[in-house]
Amino acid sequence: MDRNPSPPCSDAEEEEGDAVGNTVYSKHWLFSVLTRLIEVIAPAEPDPGASPEGARTELDEEMENDICKVWDMSMDEDVALFLQEFNAPDIFMGVFAKSKCPRLTEICVGILGNMACFQDICMSISKDENLGQVLLQRLCDSDSPTLLETSRLLLTCLSQPEVANVWVERIRENPSVYDCVCFIMSSSTNVELLVKVGEVVDKLFDLDEELMLNWIKSGTCRSVGPSVDDSPEELPDFKIVPCILEAAKQVRSDNPEGLDVYMHILQLLTTVDEGIQAIVQAPDGGKETWSLLYELVSQELCQPDDPPIIVQEQKTVLASILSVLSAMFASQTEQEYTRMRKNMPLIGSLIRILQYMEGCGKRAVENSKESEQEETGRTDVNEEDFHLKILKDICCELLSNMLQELTKENTLEGLHQGHLNEQTCSCAFQNLLPLYSASVESFLEVLREADQTLADNLEKRFPSLKVHTQECT
């Protein structure tokens, strides 16, 4: 069943010029709905059905149906421009200030979100400082649908280059935004809301490193958060990394795109030293982060029973996860959770990813030949090659670092578990050489102690290693 009714059309009998722009929607009808909306938030006489505070907490059915029609209509640019000319944003400001009806607030934010999809209107909304502040306050709302529409509106504005900096600066100057976003990520079970909030955070961090650094360092003071009855509610000292992890756990099973978003947020954190430290200096020393990412790679993504093409679908989320694991491994080699005896399955997963990428690479070459005369086809293939190359580079870096840490006991365990054999080692060597030759040679010496025959066979397959080892001896 559709959430909103179908928008009304102008009657043929209506006077000429009643249509909004090139649409068939009626100006007169829109005027009437907006006028009634003003009366809802500022009634001329007290409403017997109002709450004790004098404001309605629920919309009557007719008004809800009509304002939902406006919500649908606002996706049309002519209607959006008409609403702007009629000062609808100011009317909505009155709704946000006076209404006690969550559904009405949600719809009005949703209409603004549709209007903001059009550049000129987005610029007008964004430059209105009062409206901007009021919209940010909506992030502290207790109503999930309103939070969802507010997040959608913010993401729309942040995606417009002309006004993105206005919102970044506004958010940077409002510490409560951090607290409200962390509260949502750490406590909400609404997957759709978590994904949209994650997209907002991802966009903010991508746009502004200073804001990201501020949020990494935040969580040292108490602040006021969401409350149902307008009484201030003190929030705990939020830290960004645990909040991101909690949200990622909520979305991991139900929304692959959402998981991709939260993994990319973690990856962005590792682009600055402060972000890496925030991850590995958590009370648990980063164990929770490592455990989650380890499970995703070893038990959920790119598994042995998946077709090799799966690496194409999961390339971005895999790249983010492996990038974070690589940064953690490089900075936390003394932590118990990075010990090789616990991470042989991860090494096996890294090699499997490389094996699957080899299959995808061959397929890409075939597709490129088939579409040689099609410009679009070549562009798509090149883009796929680019993302796979990024994944390969990250995967090889982590694998090389992990191979250097292997002991004879670890290697024997890997051989026993099936993570290491001639096929997997050959794939690893093929991808790591010549850039990571030192890691490969170090691993080969350990492998020689664990399985002399396998080491000899690998030397035969990779003559450059044999020559080098002979020179060393």
Tab-separated table of C-alpha atoms in Angstrom, residues 17-432:
chain	number	residue	atom	x	y	z
A	17	GLY	CA	-4.095	29.883	-15.207
A	18	ASP	CA	-4.797	27.819	-12.091
A	19	ALA	CA	-2.227	25.130	-12.988
A	20	VAL	CA	1.160	25.237	-11.262
A	21	GLY	CA	3.755	25.789	-13.984
A	22	ASN	CA	3.569	23.076	-16.615
A	23	THR	CA	1.887	20.650	-14.232
A	24	VAL	CA	-1.772	19.773	-13.896
A	25	TYR	CA	-1.749	20.590	-10.178
A	26	SER	CA	-4.028	23.324	-8.873
A	27	LYS	CA	-2.626	26.553	-7.384
A	28	HIS	CA	-5.911	27.188	-5.618
A	29	TRP	CA	-5.811	23.787	-3.940
A	30	LEU	CA	-2.220	24.289	-2.813
A	31	PHE	CA	-3.084	27.704	-1.379
A	32	SER	CA	-5.941	26.190	0.557
A	33	VAL	CA	-3.804	23.424	2.059
A	34	LEU	CA	-1.015	25.789	3.108
A	35	THR	CA	-3.567	28.185	4.592
A	36	ARG	CA	-5.114	25.368	6.593
A	37	LEU	CA	-1.634	24.372	7.702
A	38	ILE	CA	-1.113	27.867	9.105
A	39	GLU	CA	-4.422	27.550	10.948
A	40	VAL	CA	-3.339	24.207	12.411
A	41	ILE	CA	-0.277	25.714	14.074
A	42	ALA	CA	-1.917	29.059	14.923
A	43	PRO	CA	-5.655	28.466	15.355
A	44	ALA	CA	-7.897	31.524	15.662
A	45	GLU	CA	-9.911	29.819	18.405
A	46	PRO	CA	-8.902	27.089	20.846
A	47	ASP	CA	-9.490	23.588	19.512
A	48	PRO	CA	-11.510	21.398	21.885
A	49	GLY	CA	-9.493	18.408	20.679
A	50	ALA	CA	-6.141	19.997	21.419
A	51	SER	CA	-3.742	18.775	24.087
A	52	PRO	CA	-3.579	20.561	27.472
A	53	GLU	CA	-0.681	22.631	26.165
A	54	GLY	CA	-2.959	23.898	23.405
A	55	ALA	CA	-1.314	22.113	20.481
A	56	ARG	CA	-2.555	19.102	18.562
A	57	THR	CA	-0.536	15.923	18.828
A	58	GLU	CA	-2.272	14.243	15.897
A	59	LEU	CA	-3.476	15.376	12.478
A	60	ASP	CA	-7.036	14.801	11.395
A	61	GLU	CA	-7.294	12.359	8.514
A	62	GLU	CA	-8.267	14.903	5.862
A	63	MET	CA	-5.435	17.275	6.718
A	64	GLU	CA	-2.900	14.442	6.779
A	65	ASN	CA	-4.054	13.193	3.381
A	66	ASP	CA	-3.833	16.665	1.863
A	67	ILE	CA	-0.423	17.554	3.273
A	68	CYS	CA	0.864	14.150	2.124
A	69	LYS	CA	-0.346	15.036	-1.372
A	70	VAL	CA	1.735	18.195	-1.165
A	71	TRP	CA	4.685	16.047	-0.093
A	72	ASP	CA	4.331	13.942	-3.236
A	73	MET	CA	3.765	16.987	-5.442
A	74	SER	CA	6.898	18.716	-4.124
A	75	MET	CA	9.044	16.282	-6.099
A	76	ASP	CA	8.055	18.321	-9.174
A	77	GLU	CA	10.277	21.359	-9.695
A	78	ASP	CA	7.408	23.663	-10.681
A	79	VAL	CA	5.551	22.773	-7.502
A	80	ALA	CA	8.710	23.182	-5.414
A	81	LEU	CA	9.268	26.644	-6.878
A	82	PHE	CA	5.641	27.546	-6.234
A	83	LEU	CA	5.957	26.457	-2.597
A	84	GLN	CA	9.078	28.571	-2.226
A	85	GLU	CA	7.298	31.610	-3.697
A	86	PHE	CA	4.468	31.072	-1.234
A	87	ASN	CA	7.059	31.101	1.604
A	88	ALA	CA	6.373	27.486	2.518
A	89	PRO	CA	9.765	27.197	4.312
A	90	ASP	CA	8.660	29.959	6.708
A	91	ILE	CA	5.377	28.148	7.317
A	92	PHE	CA	7.314	24.992	8.086
A	93	MET	CA	9.480	26.970	10.509
A	94	GLY	CA	6.280	27.757	12.383
A	95	VAL	CA	5.391	24.060	12.365
A	96	PHE	CA	8.762	23.124	13.853
A	97	ALA	CA	8.420	25.804	16.529
A	98	LYS	CA	4.811	25.175	17.581
A	99	SER	CA	3.628	21.758	16.474
A	100	LYS	CA	3.483	18.861	18.915
A	101	CYS	CA	2.484	16.487	16.131
A	102	PRO	CA	5.394	14.218	15.056
A	103	ARG	CA	3.669	13.204	11.820
A	104	LEU	CA	3.220	16.827	10.761
A	105	THR	CA	6.851	17.606	11.527
A	106	GLU	CA	7.988	14.578	9.539
A	107	ILE	CA	5.926	15.575	6.494
A	108	CYS	CA	7.109	19.191	6.541
A	109	VAL	CA	10.778	18.153	6.768
A	110	GLY	CA	10.096	15.672	3.956
A	111	ILE	CA	8.647	18.412	1.750
A	112	LEU	CA	11.710	20.573	2.391
A	113	GLY	CA	13.878	17.584	1.507
A	114	ASN	CA	12.136	17.261	-1.861
A	115	MET	CA	12.429	20.994	-2.490
A	116	ALA	CA	16.155	20.904	-1.679
A	117	CYS	CA	16.736	18.512	-4.567
A	118	PHE	CA	16.584	21.557	-6.842
A	119	GLN	CA	19.724	23.682	-6.800
A	120	ASP	CA	18.284	27.200	-6.513
A	121	ILE	CA	15.859	26.205	-3.791
A	122	CYS	CA	18.591	24.306	-1.959
A	123	MET	CA	20.738	27.438	-1.975
A	124	SER	CA	17.847	29.501	-0.607
A	125	ILE	CA	17.112	26.993	2.174
A	126	SER	CA	20.795	26.639	3.040
A	127	LYS	CA	21.450	30.366	3.305
A	128	ASP	CA	18.574	30.857	5.756
A	129	GLU	CA	20.486	30.728	9.037
A	130	ASN	CA	17.412	30.442	11.234
A	131	LEU	CA	15.970	27.619	9.164
A	132	GLY	CA	19.351	25.903	9.121
A	133	GLN	CA	19.623	25.974	12.903
A	134	VAL	CA	16.053	24.738	13.354
A	135	LEU	CA	16.663	21.841	10.954
A	136	LEU	CA	19.790	20.780	12.834
A	137	GLN	CA	17.741	20.787	16.031
A	138	ARG	CA	15.473	18.212	14.424
A	139	LEU	CA	18.349	15.726	14.751
A	140	CYS	CA	17.581	15.720	18.471
A	141	ASP	CA	13.976	14.707	17.792
A	142	SER	CA	12.698	11.511	19.386
A	143	ASP	CA	10.627	10.542	16.339
A	144	SER	CA	12.422	8.129	13.973
A	145	PRO	CA	10.492	9.131	10.797
A	146	THR	CA	11.353	12.789	11.449
A	147	LEU	CA	14.996	11.878	12.018
A	148	LEU	CA	15.007	9.952	8.755
A	149	GLU	CA	13.609	12.881	6.754
A	150	THR	CA	15.986	15.315	8.476
A	151	SER	CA	18.960	13.119	7.596
A	152	ARG	CA	17.752	12.842	3.998
A	153	LEU	CA	17.459	16.630	3.787
A	154	LEU	CA	20.960	17.151	5.218
A	155	LEU	CA	22.466	14.616	2.848
A	156	THR	CA	20.777	16.324	-0.099
A	157	CYS	CA	22.252	19.680	0.908
A	158	LEU	CA	25.708	18.248	1.624
A	159	SER	CA	25.673	16.697	-1.850
A	160	GLN	CA	25.262	20.127	-3.476
A	161	PRO	CA	28.798	21.583	-3.926
A	162	GLU	CA	27.454	25.139	-3.907
A	163	VAL	CA	26.134	24.897	-0.342
A	164	ALA	CA	27.978	21.939	1.211
A	165	ASN	CA	30.481	24.177	3.013
A	166	VAL	CA	27.650	26.211	4.550
A	167	TRP	CA	26.287	23.086	6.212
A	168	VAL	CA	29.698	21.759	7.208
A	169	GLU	CA	30.487	25.028	8.982
A	170	ARG	CA	27.045	25.119	10.582
A	171	ILE	CA	27.430	21.566	11.881
A	172	ARG	CA	30.966	22.235	13.079
A	173	GLU	CA	29.633	25.127	15.176
A	174	ASN	CA	26.856	22.979	16.697
A	175	PRO	CA	28.347	20.405	19.090
A	176	SER	CA	24.866	19.003	19.754
A	177	VAL	CA	24.858	17.523	16.238
A	178	TYR	CA	27.695	15.196	17.238
A	179	ASP	CA	25.831	14.041	20.330
A	180	CYS	CA	22.547	13.516	18.505
A	181	VAL	CA	24.195	11.585	15.660
A	182	CYS	CA	26.115	9.396	18.111
A	183	PHE	CA	22.934	8.792	20.095
A	184	ILE	CA	21.154	7.605	16.939
A	185	MET	CA	24.033	5.364	15.848
A	186	SER	CA	24.438	3.798	19.273
A	187	SER	CA	20.782	3.274	20.191
A	188	SER	CA	18.544	3.092	17.122
A	189	THR	CA	17.349	-0.212	15.696
A	190	ASN	CA	15.804	1.455	12.644
A	191	VAL	CA	18.052	0.216	9.836
A	192	GLU	CA	16.802	2.742	7.275
A	193	LEU	CA	17.540	5.598	9.671
A	194	LEU	CA	20.973	4.211	10.561
A	195	VAL	CA	21.928	3.944	6.897
A	196	LYS	CA	20.869	7.515	6.149
A	197	VAL	CA	22.631	8.922	9.228
A	198	GLY	CA	25.712	6.942	8.244
A	199	GLU	CA	25.607	8.489	4.786
A	200	VAL	CA	25.490	11.942	6.382
A	201	VAL	CA	28.514	11.197	8.600
A	202	ASP	CA	30.401	9.637	5.682
A	203	LYS	CA	29.748	12.715	3.550
A	204	LEU	CA	30.766	15.092	6.356
A	205	PHE	CA	34.053	13.292	6.993
A	206	ASP	CA	34.794	13.115	3.280
A	207	LEU	CA	34.134	16.843	2.884
A	208	ASP	CA	35.969	18.168	5.912
A	209	GLU	CA	38.913	16.620	7.732
A	210	GLU	CA	38.805	19.284	10.447
A	211	LEU	CA	35.254	18.332	11.379
A	212	MET	CA	36.258	14.665	11.428
A	213	LEU	CA	39.158	15.457	13.762
A	214	ASN	CA	36.821	17.421	16.024
A	215	TRP	CA	34.424	14.497	16.225
A	216	ILE	CA	37.265	12.053	16.890
A	217	LYS	CA	38.317	14.177	19.859
A	218	SER	CA	34.761	14.783	21.087
A	219	GLY	CA	32.986	12.934	23.859
A	220	THR	CA	34.630	14.621	26.817
A	221	CYS	CA	31.677	16.705	27.999
A	222	ARG	CA	28.051	16.119	28.898
A	223	SER	CA	25.433	17.564	26.606
A	224	VAL	CA	21.705	17.732	26.127
A	225	GLY	CA	20.102	15.135	23.885
A	226	PRO	CA	16.720	13.926	22.616
A	227	SER	CA	13.741	14.039	24.906
A	228	VAL	CA	10.102	13.245	24.364
A	229	ASP	CA	8.701	15.851	26.742
A	230	ASP	CA	11.058	18.734	25.923
A	231	SER	CA	12.837	18.382	29.258
A	232	PRO	CA	16.618	18.230	28.798
A	233	GLU	CA	18.099	14.772	28.941
A	234	GLU	CA	21.767	14.294	29.734
A	235	LEU	CA	23.579	12.011	27.341
A	236	PRO	CA	26.614	9.851	28.111
A	237	ASP	CA	30.074	10.750	26.871
A	238	PHE	CA	29.898	9.374	23.356
A	239	LYS	CA	32.995	8.201	21.511
A	240	ILE	CA	32.702	8.048	17.752
A	241	VAL	CA	34.228	4.597	17.163
A	242	PRO	CA	31.944	2.551	19.485
A	243	CYS	CA	28.912	4.341	18.027
A	244	ILE	CA	29.985	3.489	14.467
A	245	LEU	CA	30.544	-0.146	15.458
A	246	GLU	CA	27.121	-0.415	17.097
A	247	ALA	CA	25.416	0.953	13.997
A	248	ALA	CA	27.435	-1.359	11.747
A	249	LYS	CA	26.306	-4.364	13.785
A	250	GLN	CA	22.683	-3.304	13.363
A	251	VAL	CA	22.858	-2.932	9.576
A	252	ARG	CA	25.288	-5.772	8.713
A	253	SER	CA	22.637	-8.442	8.125
A	254	ASP	CA	19.816	-6.371	6.660
A	255	ASN	CA	21.507	-3.767	4.503
A	256	PRO	CA	24.783	-4.448	2.598
A	257	GLU	CA	24.859	-0.860	1.342
A	258	GLY	CA	24.620	0.400	4.904
A	259	LEU	CA	27.483	-1.845	5.986
A	260	ASP	CA	29.522	-0.426	3.105
A	261	VAL	CA	28.815	3.100	4.392
A	262	TYR	CA	29.929	2.390	7.957
A	263	MET	CA	33.044	0.531	6.846
A	264	HIS	CA	33.972	3.528	4.695
A	265	ILE	CA	33.528	5.813	7.720
A	266	LEU	CA	36.021	3.654	9.628
A	267	GLN	CA	38.379	3.782	6.658
A	268	LEU	CA	38.176	7.579	6.609
A	269	LEU	CA	39.130	7.609	10.301
A	270	THR	CA	42.329	5.695	9.486
A	271	THR	CA	43.435	8.435	7.069
A	272	VAL	CA	44.559	10.497	10.084
A	273	ASP	CA	46.745	9.394	12.997
A	274	GLU	CA	44.145	10.560	15.499
A	275	GLY	CA	41.577	8.279	13.888
A	276	ILE	CA	43.811	5.214	14.072
A	277	GLN	CA	44.536	5.994	17.708
A	278	ALA	CA	40.812	6.382	18.414
A	279	ILE	CA	40.328	2.860	17.078
A	280	VAL	CA	43.240	1.103	18.763
A	281	GLN	CA	43.216	3.027	22.042
A	282	ALA	CA	39.613	2.219	22.897
A	283	PRO	CA	39.122	0.642	26.356
A	284	ASP	CA	39.356	-2.797	24.748
A	285	GLY	CA	42.437	-1.822	22.749
A	286	GLY	CA	40.566	-2.129	19.462
A	287	LYS	CA	39.565	-5.746	19.994
A	288	GLU	CA	35.891	-5.121	19.216
A	289	THR	CA	36.718	-3.392	15.940
A	290	TRP	CA	39.147	-6.126	14.918
A	291	SER	CA	36.676	-8.878	15.845
A	292	LEU	CA	33.858	-7.366	13.800
A	293	LEU	CA	36.014	-6.813	10.712
A	294	TYR	CA	37.653	-10.232	11.100
A	295	GLU	CA	34.221	-11.909	11.187
A	296	LEU	CA	33.036	-10.007	8.123
A	297	VAL	CA	36.031	-11.043	6.024
A	298	SER	CA	36.484	-14.578	7.345
A	299	GLN	CA	32.869	-15.642	7.763
A	300	GLU	CA	30.549	-13.463	5.670
A	301	LEU	CA	32.128	-11.771	2.657
A	302	CYS	CA	33.719	-13.510	-0.329
A	303	GLN	CA	33.286	-17.040	1.024
A	304	PRO	CA	34.470	-20.330	-0.583
A	305	ASP	CA	30.945	-21.229	-1.727
A	306	ASP	CA	30.478	-17.846	-3.436
A	307	PRO	CA	31.122	-17.462	-7.175
A	308	PRO	CA	34.325	-15.508	-7.917
A	309	ILE	CA	32.275	-12.650	-9.397
A	310	ILE	CA	31.186	-11.836	-5.818
A	311	VAL	CA	34.385	-9.859	-5.402
A	312	GLN	CA	33.023	-7.379	-7.953
A	313	GLU	CA	29.915	-6.786	-5.868
A	314	GLN	CA	31.817	-6.505	-2.595
A	315	LYS	CA	34.952	-4.701	-3.774
A	316	THR	CA	34.266	-1.375	-2.042
A	317	VAL	CA	33.271	-2.776	1.342
A	318	LEU	CA	36.181	-5.259	1.221
A	319	ALA	CA	38.614	-2.448	0.406
A	320	SER	CA	37.382	-0.408	3.382
A	321	ILE	CA	37.519	-3.341	5.796
A	322	LEU	CA	40.984	-4.491	4.719
A	323	SER	CA	42.274	-0.931	4.856
A	324	VAL	CA	41.201	-0.623	8.494
A	325	LEU	CA	42.586	-4.061	9.368
A	326	SER	CA	45.875	-3.142	7.708
A	327	ALA	CA	46.156	0.093	9.685
A	328	MET	CA	45.327	-1.721	12.926
A	329	PHE	CA	47.768	-4.556	12.260
A	330	ALA	CA	50.590	-2.145	11.511
A	331	SER	CA	50.028	-0.198	14.742
A	332	GLN	CA	48.974	-3.003	17.100
A	333	THR	CA	51.318	-5.924	16.400
A	334	GLU	CA	51.722	-6.501	20.140
A	335	GLN	CA	47.997	-6.923	20.778
A	336	GLU	CA	46.756	-10.431	21.475
A	337	TYR	CA	44.040	-10.223	18.805
A	338	THR	CA	46.624	-9.725	16.051
A	339	ARG	CA	48.544	-12.892	16.936
A	340	MET	CA	48.964	-15.159	13.944
A	341	ARG	CA	47.677	-18.251	15.704
A	342	LYS	CA	44.246	-16.605	15.717
A	343	ASN	CA	44.414	-15.123	12.249
A	344	MET	CA	45.257	-17.930	9.853
A	345	PRO	CA	41.643	-17.919	8.532
A	346	LEU	CA	42.128	-14.234	7.714
A	347	ILE	CA	45.243	-15.029	5.674
A	348	GLY	CA	43.247	-17.702	3.867
A	349	SER	CA	40.511	-15.150	3.135
A	350	LEU	CA	43.020	-12.620	1.771
A	351	ILE	CA	44.425	-15.204	-0.625
A	352	ARG	CA	40.922	-16.237	-1.701
A	353	ILE	CA	40.106	-12.599	-2.493
A	354	LEU	CA	43.211	-12.443	-4.692
A	355	GLN	CA	42.215	-15.687	-6.403
A	356	TYR	CA	38.738	-14.360	-7.125
A	357	MET	CA	40.181	-11.098	-8.456
A	358	GLU	CA	42.340	-13.028	-10.913
A	359	GLY	CA	39.150	-14.608	-12.287
A	360	CYS	CA	37.456	-11.216	-12.462
A	361	GLY	CA	40.476	-9.764	-14.237
A	362	LYS	CA	40.235	-12.366	-16.968
A	363	ARG	CA	36.513	-11.694	-17.330
A	364	ALA	CA	37.175	-7.947	-17.570
A	365	VAL	CA	39.653	-8.500	-20.405
A	366	GLU	CA	37.104	-10.592	-22.272
A	367	ASN	CA	34.409	-7.969	-21.752
A	368	SER	CA	36.772	-5.251	-22.916
A	369	LYS	CA	37.429	-7.073	-26.174
A	370	GLU	CA	33.723	-7.632	-26.752
A	371	SER	CA	32.892	-3.981	-26.162
A	372	GLU	CA	35.911	-2.507	-27.918
A	373	GLN	CA	33.689	-0.458	-30.196
A	374	GLU	CA	31.446	0.773	-27.382
A	375	GLU	CA	32.755	3.809	-25.502
A	376	THR	CA	30.457	3.306	-22.528
A	377	GLY	CA	31.514	-0.299	-22.210
A	378	ARG	CA	35.185	0.639	-22.104
A	379	THR	CA	34.526	3.253	-19.430
A	380	ASP	CA	32.696	0.774	-17.208
A	381	VAL	CA	35.477	-1.802	-17.548
A	382	ASN	CA	38.140	0.781	-16.734
A	383	GLU	CA	36.218	1.853	-13.647
A	384	GLU	CA	35.896	-1.753	-12.510
A	385	ASP	CA	39.634	-2.254	-13.101
A	386	PHE	CA	40.365	0.823	-10.988
A	387	HIS	CA	38.333	-0.352	-7.986
A	388	LEU	CA	39.706	-3.868	-8.208
A	389	LYS	CA	43.254	-2.482	-8.335
A	390	ILE	CA	42.615	-0.531	-5.140
A	391	LEU	CA	41.290	-3.673	-3.470
A	392	LYS	CA	44.271	-5.696	-4.694
A	393	ASP	CA	46.784	-3.128	-3.428
A	394	ILE	CA	45.204	-3.029	0.035
A	395	CYS	CA	44.882	-6.811	0.170
A	396	CYS	CA	48.515	-7.363	-0.811
A	397	GLU	CA	49.817	-4.879	1.733
A	398	LEU	CA	47.967	-6.555	4.598
A	399	LEU	CA	48.878	-10.056	3.408
A	400	SER	CA	52.562	-9.209	3.107
A	401	ASN	CA	52.640	-7.769	6.636
A	402	MET	CA	50.898	-10.825	8.048
A	403	LEU	CA	53.168	-13.292	6.229
A	404	GLN	CA	56.204	-11.608	7.757
A	405	GLU	CA	54.867	-12.357	11.230
A	406	LEU	CA	54.308	-16.088	10.669
A	407	THR	CA	56.285	-18.579	12.749
A	408	LYS	CA	56.896	-22.243	12.008
A	409	GLU	CA	54.047	-23.170	14.357
A	410	ASN	CA	51.641	-20.744	12.677
A	411	THR	CA	52.606	-22.074	9.265
A	412	LEU	CA	52.099	-25.687	10.306
A	413	GLU	CA	48.669	-24.730	11.617
A	414	GLY	CA	47.843	-22.989	8.341
A	415	LEU	CA	48.906	-26.056	6.369
A	416	HIS	CA	46.834	-28.317	8.619
A	417	GLN	CA	43.742	-26.109	8.315
A	418	GLY	CA	44.070	-25.896	4.533
A	419	HIS	CA	44.630	-22.147	4.387
A	420	LEU	CA	48.134	-22.733	3.038
A	421	ASN	CA	48.950	-25.157	0.212
A	422	GLU	CA	50.767	-25.000	-3.092
A	423	GLN	CA	47.832	-23.403	-4.902
A	424	THR	CA	47.171	-20.672	-2.313
A	425	CYS	CA	50.857	-19.924	-1.781
A	426	SER	CA	51.393	-19.667	-5.542
A	427	CYS	CA	48.521	-17.185	-5.795
A	428	ALA	CA	49.986	-15.157	-2.927
A	429	PHE	CA	53.478	-15.122	-4.471
A	430	GLN	CA	52.103	-14.255	-7.901
A	431	ASN	CA	50.385	-11.162	-6.508
A	432	LEU	CA	53.015	-10.089	-3.992
